[in-house]
Short mmCIF file of C-alpha atoms in Angstrom, two decimals:
data_model
loop_
_atom_site.label_atom_id
_atom_site.label_comp_id
_atom_site.label_asym_id
_atom_site.label_seq_id
_atom_site.Cartn_x
_atom_site.Cartn_y
_atom_site.Cartn_z
CA UNK A 1037 -76.67 -46.24 -7.42
CA UNK A 1038 -78.84 -43.02 -8.43
CA UNK A 1039 -77.22 -39.51 -8.92
CA UNK A 1040 -79.53 -38.37 -5.59
CA UNK A 1041 -78.15 -41.62 -3.96
CA UNK A 1042 -74.95 -41.08 -4.77
CA UNK A 1043 -74.82 -37.34 -3.71
CA UNK A 1044 -76.65 -38.75 -0.07
CA UNK A 1045 -73.81 -41.27 0.40
CA UNK A 1046 -70.99 -39.10 -0.49
CA UNK A 1047 -71.93 -36.02 1.38
CA UNK A 1048 -71.27 -37.58 5.18
CA UNK A 1049 -67.70 -38.38 4.62
CA UNK A 1050 -67.12 -35.52 2.73
CA UNK A 1051 -68.24 -33.33 5.73
CA UNK A 1052 -66.05 -35.39 8.08
CA UNK A 1053 -63.19 -34.92 5.67
CA UNK A 1054 -63.56 -31.24 5.59
CA UNK A 1055 -63.95 -30.81 9.36
CA UNK A 1056 -60.92 -32.80 10.25
CA UNK A 1057 -58.82 -31.74 7.46
CA UNK A 1058 -59.59 -28.03 8.31
CA UNK A 1059 -58.36 -28.92 11.98
CA UNK A 1060 -55.05 -30.60 10.54
CA UNK A 1061 -54.40 -27.19 8.70
CA UNK A 1062 -55.21 -25.12 11.87
CA UNK A 1063 -52.39 -27.26 13.92
CA UNK A 1064 -49.44 -26.99 11.16
CA UNK A 1065 -50.52 -23.19 10.60
CA UNK A 1066 -49.92 -23.09 14.30
CA UNK A 1067 -53.40 -21.33 14.88
CA UNK A 1068 -53.53 -24.24 17.62
CA UNK A 1069 -51.25 -25.66 19.35
CA UNK A 1070 -50.58 -29.30 19.04
CA UNK A 1071 -49.18 -31.16 22.23
CA UNK A 1072 -45.23 -32.60 22.41
CA UNK A 1073 -42.82 -31.50 19.74
CA UNK A 1074 -43.08 -29.14 16.96
CA UNK A 1075 -43.67 -31.48 14.02
CA UNK A 1076 -43.59 -28.46 11.23
CA UNK A 1077 -39.81 -27.84 11.42
CA UNK A 1078 -39.04 -30.25 9.06
CA UNK A 1079 -40.85 -28.32 6.45
CA UNK A 1080 -39.73 -25.06 7.60
CA UNK A 1081 -36.11 -25.62 8.16
CA UNK A 1082 -35.16 -28.84 6.69
CA UNK A 1083 -37.52 -28.97 3.22
CA UNK A 1084 -36.93 -25.17 2.73
CA UNK A 1085 -33.31 -25.66 3.21
CA UNK A 1086 -33.16 -28.49 0.42
CA UNK A 1087 -35.30 -26.18 -1.71
CA UNK A 1088 -32.68 -23.40 -2.11
CA UNK A 1089 -30.31 -25.68 -2.90
CA UNK A 1090 -32.32 -27.88 -5.44
CA UNK A 1091 -33.40 -24.70 -7.19
CA UNK A 1092 -30.14 -24.15 -8.44
CA UNK A 1093 -29.73 -27.58 -10.18
CA UNK A 1094 -27.90 -29.98 -7.69
CA UNK A 1095 -28.72 -32.02 -5.12
CA UNK A 1096 -27.99 -31.41 -1.31
CA UNK A 1097 -24.37 -33.41 -1.50
CA UNK A 1098 -23.30 -32.52 1.79
CA UNK A 1099 -26.37 -33.05 3.76
CA UNK A 1100 -26.49 -36.75 4.94
CA UNK A 1101 -30.08 -36.06 5.78
CA UNK A 1102 -31.15 -36.15 2.36
CA UNK A 1103 -31.86 -39.79 1.74
CA UNK A 1104 -34.43 -39.94 -0.81
CA UNK A 1105 -34.60 -41.17 -4.30
CA UNK A 1106 -34.15 -38.19 -6.77
CA UNK A 1107 -37.68 -37.70 -7.57
CA UNK A 1108 -38.29 -36.44 -3.93
CA UNK A 1109 -36.78 -33.04 -5.38
CA UNK A 1110 -40.17 -32.14 -7.24
CA UNK A 1111 -42.27 -32.62 -3.72
CA UNK A 1112 -39.69 -30.45 -2.25
CA UNK A 1113 -39.74 -28.10 -4.92
CA UNK A 1114 -43.78 -28.12 -5.29
CA UNK A 1115 -44.31 -24.88 -3.00
CA UNK A 1116 -42.79 -23.13 -5.71
CA UNK A 1117 -45.72 -23.76 -7.52
CA UNK A 1118 -47.50 -21.40 -5.40
CA UNK A 1119 -45.37 -18.18 -5.11
CA UNK A 1120 -48.14 -15.98 -3.53
CA UNK A 1121 -47.71 -17.95 -0.61
CA UNK A 1122 -44.54 -18.37 1.83
CA UNK A 1123 -42.60 -22.11 1.58
CA UNK A 1124 -44.25 -23.72 4.52
CA UNK A 1125 -47.95 -22.77 4.04
CA UNK A 1126 -47.51 -23.63 0.50
CA UNK A 1127 -46.21 -27.03 0.79
CA UNK A 1128 -49.31 -27.63 3.35
CA UNK A 1129 -51.72 -26.43 0.93
CA UNK A 1130 -50.58 -28.91 -1.55
CA UNK A 1131 -50.41 -32.00 0.88
CA UNK A 1132 -54.12 -30.76 1.70
CA UNK A 1133 -54.87 -31.05 -2.36
CA UNK A 1134 -53.31 -34.24 -2.51
CA UNK A 1135 -55.43 -35.71 0.55
CA UNK A 1136 -58.33 -34.08 -1.14
CA UNK A 1137 -57.38 -36.14 -4.82
CA UNK A 1138 -57.22 -39.37 -2.49
CA UNK A 1139 -60.59 -38.83 -1.38
CA UNK A 1140 -61.80 -38.29 -4.53
CA UNK A 1141 -60.44 -41.37 -6.14
CA UNK A 1142 -61.79 -43.57 -3.39
CA UNK A 1143 -65.38 -41.92 -3.46
CA UNK A 1144 -65.28 -42.30 -7.12
CA UNK A 1145 -64.17 -46.26 -6.88
CA UNK A 1146 -66.52 -46.88 -4.16
CA UNK A 1147 -69.76 -46.29 -6.21
CA UNK A 1148 -68.87 -48.88 -8.64
CA UNK A 1149 -70.10 -52.06 -8.83
CA UNK A 1150 -68.54 -54.65 -6.42
CA UNK A 1151 -66.62 -51.67 -4.59
CA UNK A 1152 -67.59 -50.07 -1.75
CA UNK A 1153 -67.39 -46.90 0.38
CA UNK A 1154 -65.62 -48.49 3.15
CA UNK A 1155 -62.52 -47.60 1.93
CA UNK A 1156 -62.79 -43.98 1.72
CA UNK A 1157 -64.17 -43.98 5.36
CA UNK A 1158 -60.70 -45.63 6.26
CA UNK A 1159 -58.90 -42.73 4.70
CA UNK A 1160 -61.39 -39.85 6.17
CA UNK A 1161 -60.80 -41.79 9.53
CA UNK A 1162 -57.01 -42.72 9.64
CA UNK A 1163 -55.10 -39.68 8.31
CA UNK A 1164 -56.12 -37.44 10.83
CA UNK A 1165 -55.54 -40.28 13.77
CA UNK A 1166 -51.92 -39.60 13.05
CA UNK A 1167 -52.17 -35.97 13.97
CA UNK A 1168 -50.29 -33.38 11.97
CA UNK A 1169 -47.51 -34.88 11.25
CA UNK A 1170 -49.06 -36.37 8.15
CA UNK A 1171 -49.35 -32.82 6.93
CA UNK A 1172 -45.72 -31.63 7.91
CA UNK A 1173 -44.22 -34.66 5.53
CA UNK A 1174 -44.42 -34.92 2.11
CA UNK A 1175 -45.53 -38.95 2.61
CA UNK A 1176 -48.95 -38.08 1.97
CA UNK A 1177 -48.11 -36.86 -1.83
CA UNK A 1178 -46.43 -40.29 -2.23
CA UNK A 1179 -49.25 -42.32 -0.94
CA UNK A 1180 -51.76 -40.11 -3.35
CA UNK A 1181 -49.70 -41.54 -6.26
CA UNK A 1182 -49.68 -45.18 -5.01
CA UNK A 1183 -53.71 -45.01 -4.17
CA UNK A 1184 -54.06 -43.94 -8.15
CA UNK A 1185 -51.34 -46.79 -9.24
CA UNK A 1186 -53.74 -49.44 -7.40
CA UNK A 1187 -56.66 -48.18 -8.45
CA UNK A 1188 -56.06 -47.74 -11.73
CA UNK A 1189 -55.39 -51.65 -11.63
CA UNK A 1190 -56.63 -53.86 -14.30
CA UNK A 1191 -58.39 -51.21 -16.36
CA UNK A 1192 -55.04 -49.17 -17.31
CA UNK A 1193 -52.15 -51.29 -16.47
CA UNK A 1194 -49.85 -48.89 -18.10
CA UNK A 1195 -51.11 -46.22 -16.12
CA UNK A 1196 -50.65 -48.27 -12.82
CA UNK A 1197 -47.09 -49.33 -13.63
CA UNK A 1198 -46.09 -45.73 -14.74
CA UNK A 1199 -47.42 -44.02 -11.38
CA UNK A 1200 -45.73 -47.20 -9.45
CA UNK A 1201 -42.39 -46.45 -11.33
CA UNK A 1202 -42.70 -42.69 -10.45
CA UNK A 1203 -43.51 -43.26 -7.02
CA UNK A 1204 -40.78 -45.71 -6.50
CA UNK A 1205 -38.39 -42.65 -7.66
CA UNK A 1206 -40.11 -40.24 -5.14
CA UNK A 1207 -39.91 -42.64 -2.00
CA UNK A 1208 -38.65 -46.35 -2.80
CA UNK A 1209 -41.70 -48.06 -1.17
CA UNK A 1210 -44.14 -47.83 -4.51
CA UNK A 1211 -41.86 -50.15 -6.08
CA UNK A 1212 -43.82 -52.92 -3.91
CA UNK A 1213 -46.93 -51.91 -5.57
CA UNK A 1214 -47.07 -54.16 -8.41
CA UNK A 1215 -45.92 -57.25 -6.42
CA UNK A 1216 -49.13 -58.98 -7.16
CA UNK A 1217 -49.36 -58.14 -10.56
CA UNK A 1218 -50.15 -61.55 -12.45
CA UNK A 1219 -48.75 -61.86 -15.82
CA UNK A 1220 -51.49 -64.66 -16.33
CA UNK A 1221 -54.51 -61.97 -16.23
CA UNK A 1222 -57.05 -60.87 -13.90
CA UNK A 1223 -54.75 -57.83 -12.53
CA UNK A 1224 -52.04 -55.83 -14.40
CA UNK A 1225 -49.27 -58.12 -16.04
CA UNK A 1226 -46.37 -57.78 -17.90
CA UNK A 1227 -47.43 -54.03 -19.18
CA UNK A 1228 -47.86 -52.61 -15.84
CA UNK A 1229 -44.16 -54.25 -14.92
CA UNK A 1230 -42.34 -53.05 -18.30
CA UNK A 1231 -44.23 -49.63 -17.70
CA UNK A 1232 -42.72 -49.26 -14.12
CA UNK A 1233 -39.58 -50.18 -15.15
CA UNK A 1234 -39.27 -47.54 -18.08
CA UNK A 1235 -40.78 -44.98 -16.06
CA UNK A 1236 -38.05 -45.23 -13.05
CA UNK A 1237 -35.31 -45.62 -15.71
CA UNK A 1238 -36.35 -42.53 -17.51
CA UNK A 1239 -36.87 -40.14 -14.78
CA UNK A 1240 -33.67 -41.81 -13.02
CA UNK A 1241 -31.62 -40.90 -15.93
CA UNK A 1242 -32.93 -37.67 -16.34
CA UNK A 1243 -32.45 -36.33 -12.61
CA UNK A 1244 -28.61 -38.20 -13.00
CA UNK A 1245 -27.96 -36.29 -16.34
CA UNK A 1246 -29.51 -32.98 -15.23
CA UNK A 1247 -28.61 -32.48 -11.70
CA UNK A 1248 -25.32 -33.89 -9.76
CA UNK A 1249 -25.47 -36.19 -6.66
CA UNK A 1250 -28.90 -37.71 -7.74
CA UNK A 1251 -28.12 -41.29 -6.41
CA UNK A 1252 -25.91 -40.00 -3.18
CA UNK A 1253 -28.93 -41.02 -1.06
CA UNK A 1254 -27.70 -44.70 -1.40
CA UNK A 1255 -24.95 -44.12 0.54
CA UNK A 1256 -26.77 -42.11 3.34
CA UNK A 1257 -29.11 -44.85 3.69
CA UNK A 1258 -27.33 -47.73 3.98
CA UNK A 1259 -25.00 -45.92 7.12
CA UNK A 1260 -28.32 -45.45 8.75
CA UNK A 1261 -28.54 -47.11 12.39
CA UNK A 1262 -31.54 -48.25 14.29
CA UNK A 1263 -34.25 -45.61 14.85
CA UNK A 1264 -35.71 -45.47 18.74
CA UNK A 1265 -39.19 -46.19 16.98
CA UNK A 1266 -38.53 -49.37 15.38
CA UNK A 1267 -39.28 -52.98 16.07
CA UNK A 1268 -35.54 -53.97 16.83
CA UNK A 1269 -35.42 -50.77 19.16
CA UNK A 1270 -37.55 -52.22 21.41
CA UNK A 1271 -34.40 -54.71 22.69
CA UNK A 1272 -32.11 -51.63 23.07
CA UNK A 1273 -34.89 -49.45 24.88
CA UNK A 1274 -35.23 -52.39 27.26
CA UNK A 1275 -31.56 -53.31 27.76
CA UNK A 1276 -30.90 -49.36 28.94
CA UNK A 1277 -32.78 -50.57 32.36
CA UNK A 1278 -30.32 -53.57 32.54
CA UNK A 1279 -26.91 -52.09 32.21
CA UNK A 1280 -26.61 -51.34 28.43
CA UNK A 1281 -24.42 -48.14 28.05
CA UNK A 1282 -25.02 -46.54 24.41
CA UNK A 1283 -26.31 -43.53 23.46
CA UNK A 1284 -29.71 -41.94 21.93
CA UNK A 1285 -28.47 -39.18 19.25
CA UNK A 1286 -29.64 -37.33 16.22
CA UNK A 1287 -27.99 -39.14 13.59
CA UNK A 1288 -28.66 -39.04 9.68
CA UNK A 1289 -31.70 -37.01 10.24
CA UNK A 1290 -33.72 -39.23 13.04
CA UNK A 1291 -33.08 -40.17 16.64
CA UNK A 1292 -30.90 -43.30 16.76
CA UNK A 1293 -29.59 -45.71 19.05
CA UNK A 1294 -25.49 -45.45 19.06
CA UNK A 1295 -23.38 -47.86 21.02
CA UNK A 1296 -22.35 -52.00 21.56
CA UNK A 1297 -24.54 -54.24 19.79
CA UNK A 1298 -26.64 -51.98 17.93
CA UNK A 1299 -24.92 -53.02 14.42
CA UNK A 1300 -26.33 -56.73 15.48
CA UNK A 1301 -29.83 -55.08 15.69
CA UNK A 1302 -29.51 -53.59 12.24
CA UNK A 1303 -28.31 -56.60 10.70
CA UNK A 1304 -31.14 -58.44 12.32
CA UNK A 1305 -33.56 -56.19 11.10
CA UNK A 1306 -31.94 -56.60 7.33
CA UNK A 1307 -32.19 -60.37 7.85
CA UNK A 1308 -35.99 -60.11 8.75
CA UNK A 1309 -36.58 -57.66 5.86
CA UNK A 1310 -34.86 -60.40 3.54
CA UNK A 1311 -37.24 -62.91 5.10
CA UNK A 1312 -40.21 -61.07 4.30
CA UNK A 1313 -38.79 -60.75 0.46
CA UNK A 1314 -38.57 -64.79 0.81
CA UNK A 1315 -42.03 -65.01 2.13
CA UNK A 1316 -43.03 -62.60 -1.00
CA UNK A 1317 -41.36 -64.78 -3.40
CA UNK A 1318 -42.45 -67.86 -2.26
CA UNK A 1319 -45.98 -66.62 -2.09
CA UNK A 1320 -45.97 -65.56 -5.76
CA UNK A 1321 -44.45 -68.74 -6.68
CA UNK A 1322 -47.55 -70.60 -5.04
CA UNK A 1323 -50.42 -68.24 -5.57
CA UNK A 1324 -52.70 -69.59 -8.30
CA UNK A 1325 -55.94 -67.11 -8.02
CA UNK A 1326 -55.46 -63.55 -8.81
CA UNK A 1327 -58.71 -61.47 -8.58
CA UNK A 1328 -59.55 -58.01 -9.09
CA UNK A 1329 -58.52 -57.13 -5.14
CA UNK A 1330 -55.17 -59.51 -5.17
CA UNK A 1331 -53.10 -56.54 -6.41
CA UNK A 1332 -54.04 -54.15 -3.69
CA UNK A 1333 -54.02 -56.91 -0.70
CA UNK A 1334 -50.51 -57.96 -2.00
CA UNK A 1335 -49.34 -54.10 -1.79
CA UNK A 1336 -50.60 -53.61 1.61
CA UNK A 1337 -49.39 -56.75 2.97
CA UNK A 1338 -45.65 -56.12 1.33
CA UNK A 1339 -45.50 -52.56 2.37
CA UNK A 1340 -46.60 -53.94 6.10
CA UNK A 1341 -43.89 -56.57 6.37
CA UNK A 1342 -41.04 -53.95 5.15
CA UNK A 1343 -42.50 -51.65 7.44
CA UNK A 1344 -42.18 -53.56 10.36
CA UNK A 1345 -38.93 -55.17 9.57
CA UNK A 1346 -37.49 -51.78 8.57
CA UNK A 1347 -34.30 -50.16 10.98
CA UNK A 1348 -36.61 -47.22 10.93
CA UNK A 1349 -40.40 -46.80 11.67
CA UNK A 1350 -41.11 -43.05 11.28
CA UNK A 1351 -44.51 -41.94 12.31
CA UNK A 1352 -45.58 -40.78 8.80
CA UNK A 1353 -44.97 -44.16 7.56
CA UNK A 1354 -48.39 -45.23 8.64
CA UNK A 1355 -50.01 -42.91 6.06
CA UNK A 1356 -48.72 -45.53 3.40
CA UNK A 1357 -50.74 -47.88 5.15
CA UNK A 1358 -53.61 -46.10 5.81
CA UNK A 1359 -53.73 -45.20 2.03
CA UNK A 1360 -52.99 -48.99 1.25
CA UNK A 1361 -55.55 -50.21 3.68
CA UNK A 1362 -58.43 -47.82 2.12
CA UNK A 1363 -57.70 -49.15 -1.36
CA UNK A 1364 -58.05 -53.11 -0.02
CA UNK A 1365 -61.34 -51.87 1.53
CA UNK A 1366 -62.48 -50.72 -1.69
CA UNK A 1367 -63.37 -54.13 -2.64
CA UNK A 1368 -66.32 -56.25 -1.29
CA UNK A 1369 -64.43 -59.29 -1.70
CA UNK A 1370 -61.38 -57.85 -0.28
CA UNK A 1371 -60.07 -60.02 2.68
CA UNK A 1372 -57.96 -57.03 4.14
CA UNK A 1373 -60.73 -55.86 6.89
CA UNK A 1374 -59.01 -57.12 9.97
CA UNK A 1375 -55.28 -55.72 9.32
CA UNK A 1376 -56.96 -52.52 8.17
CA UNK A 1377 -58.38 -52.27 11.51
CA UNK A 1378 -55.27 -52.96 13.15
CA UNK A 1379 -53.40 -50.33 11.42
CA UNK A 1380 -55.98 -47.76 12.42
CA UNK A 1381 -55.50 -48.90 16.01
CA UNK A 1382 -51.75 -48.19 15.48
CA UNK A 1383 -52.30 -45.07 14.25
CA UNK A 1384 -53.93 -43.67 17.05
CA UNK A 1385 -51.06 -45.23 19.41
CA UNK A 1386 -48.61 -43.55 16.73
CA UNK A 1387 -49.88 -40.03 17.56
CA UNK A 1388 -49.27 -40.67 21.70
CA UNK A 1389 -45.72 -41.64 20.79
CA UNK A 1390 -44.90 -39.03 18.58
CA UNK A 1391 -45.04 -36.34 18.99
CA UNK A 1392 -47.29 -36.38 22.07
CA UNK A 1393 -45.26 -38.84 24.10
CA UNK A 1394 -41.44 -38.67 22.15
CA UNK A 1395 -39.70 -37.50 25.13
CA UNK A 1396 -40.70 -40.63 27.25
CA UNK A 1397 -39.46 -42.62 24.15
CA UNK A 1398 -35.98 -40.93 23.76
CA UNK A 1399 -35.31 -41.62 27.58
CA UNK A 1400 -36.54 -45.22 27.38
CA UNK A 1401 -39.07 -44.64 30.14
CA UNK A 1402 -41.66 -47.53 30.82
CA UNK A 1403 -44.37 -45.10 29.42
CA UNK A 1404 -42.46 -44.47 26.19
CA UNK A 1405 -41.73 -48.23 26.03
CA UNK A 1406 -45.20 -49.46 26.47
CA UNK A 1407 -46.42 -47.37 23.72
CA UNK A 1408 -43.66 -48.39 21.33
CA UNK A 1409 -44.57 -52.12 22.50
CA UNK A 1410 -48.33 -51.39 21.60
CA UNK A 1411 -47.51 -49.53 18.52
CA UNK A 1412 -45.20 -51.92 17.03
CA UNK A 1413 -47.12 -55.00 18.41
CA UNK A 1414 -50.38 -54.14 16.40
CA UNK A 1415 -48.28 -53.51 13.43
CA UNK A 1416 -46.42 -56.74 13.51
CA UNK A 1417 -49.87 -58.50 13.99
CA UNK A 1418 -51.34 -56.63 11.15
CA UNK A 1419 -48.21 -58.01 8.97
CA UNK A 1420 -49.01 -61.59 10.22
CA UNK A 1421 -52.73 -61.64 9.53
CA UNK A 1422 -52.57 -59.77 6.16
CA UNK A 1423 -49.52 -62.48 5.08
CA UNK A 1424 -52.10 -65.15 6.15
CA UNK A 1425 -54.95 -63.76 4.69
CA UNK A 1426 -53.55 -63.14 1.20
CA UNK A 1427 -51.87 -66.67 1.05
CA UNK A 1428 -55.18 -68.30 1.64
CA UNK A 1429 -57.19 -66.08 -0.89
CA UNK A 1430 -54.87 -66.53 -3.69
CA UNK A 1431 -54.71 -70.64 -2.82
CA UNK A 1432 -56.11 -72.98 -5.31
CA UNK A 1433 -58.80 -73.37 -3.19
CA UNK A 1434 -59.72 -70.81 -1.06
CA UNK A 1435 -61.10 -71.85 2.16
CA UNK A 1436 -62.86 -68.96 3.06
CA UNK A 1437 -65.10 -69.72 0.21
CA UNK A 1438 -66.49 -72.78 1.92
CA UNK A 1439 -67.10 -76.02 0.46
CA UNK A 1440 -68.48 -76.17 -3.18
CA UNK A 1441 -72.04 -75.95 -3.30
CA UNK A 1442 -73.85 -79.58 -4.10
CA UNK A 1443 -75.19 -80.07 -7.81
CA UNK A 1444 -78.75 -79.83 -7.84
CA UNK A 1445 -80.61 -83.38 -8.17
CA UNK A 1446 -83.04 -83.48 -11.15
CA UNK A 1447 -86.66 -83.91 -10.08
CA UNK A 1448 -88.17 -87.10 -10.06
CA UNK A 1449 -91.44 -87.90 -11.39
CA UNK A 1450 -94.32 -88.48 -8.90
CA UNK A 1451 -94.94 -92.28 -8.45
CA UNK A 1452 -98.37 -93.65 -8.10
CA UNK A 1453 -99.15 -96.00 -5.38
#
């Protein structure tokens, strides 16, 4: 594509991005009021409180809501880079910059041969579907690291691995980014895995040595229950209408179910996550064809599966899926268009569930339950569809490719009668 054509192709997504992100900023800065609960209190109260503790060289050991790997401290401390702004405003500006960095990466990738700008459009449209919550959490920053890791891909496997390792030390889930990295070539292999392990080990060791309580989050995560927005929580929501006498309380930083049978539901979720891990292991053993898009497709599928089976599905988790879906759709030959569209639909329902209709979810009325059934059903359908397409696209013979073309017959000389 020539320079003039490239500028024209980039102008529209850039303009739509600017308009939608300005709107998100106006909401989190409270120039406009978004319906539902105030989503910015996590930044102005919780994050800022952690900031005051972390800046003195220790983790918030007495706060069970700190449930993140040690490098999450970098995101919480990052507003200190903009001392001329108050903490919340600086945080929102940094999230905006991370958002812009993702768009720039996707646009640049989309102009390459064999690539497309569909991925950039998924990002442009998907993020604002989640409402202002996406700018009031640090998950978008982590997603930017994950997108950069996947786009580094086969070109720079060590960089891809290092970014995945760093991301895993910020919020765990980027550890799944290399599940599709083949050691047989075609996608980042041994060098990416080694780079990820070394990066995660070095970052973890540095925090463990320099700041007390770097890995206290492991205990806090273990003790979490079933959050009201998760797939398993739907059983308890319905049970409340049939005589179940549990409670819904703020616990470990989220609204969770407490009471009889909750531990059984949480255990079932862990078993489903173990099943997802087993499926991914089986897929890796059986996969025979690794293409340029397999790394992104596998990462998207893995994160989808573990999100759906988790005891917690917070609204901001959807930005992970939107980012990974965007990377998948950068590849013309990719197979993840249907699950990506399902994720976008799930994002549009999520904003109705939180923050707009969260009071209905907490009291388990039928409006709240319906929203959860719809959102979680869409995510479940996306996970199943992605898994099926990943399996078929990496099988020894890809059915989507159709039967091989018949060999051309040699031309016969004309025969005179």
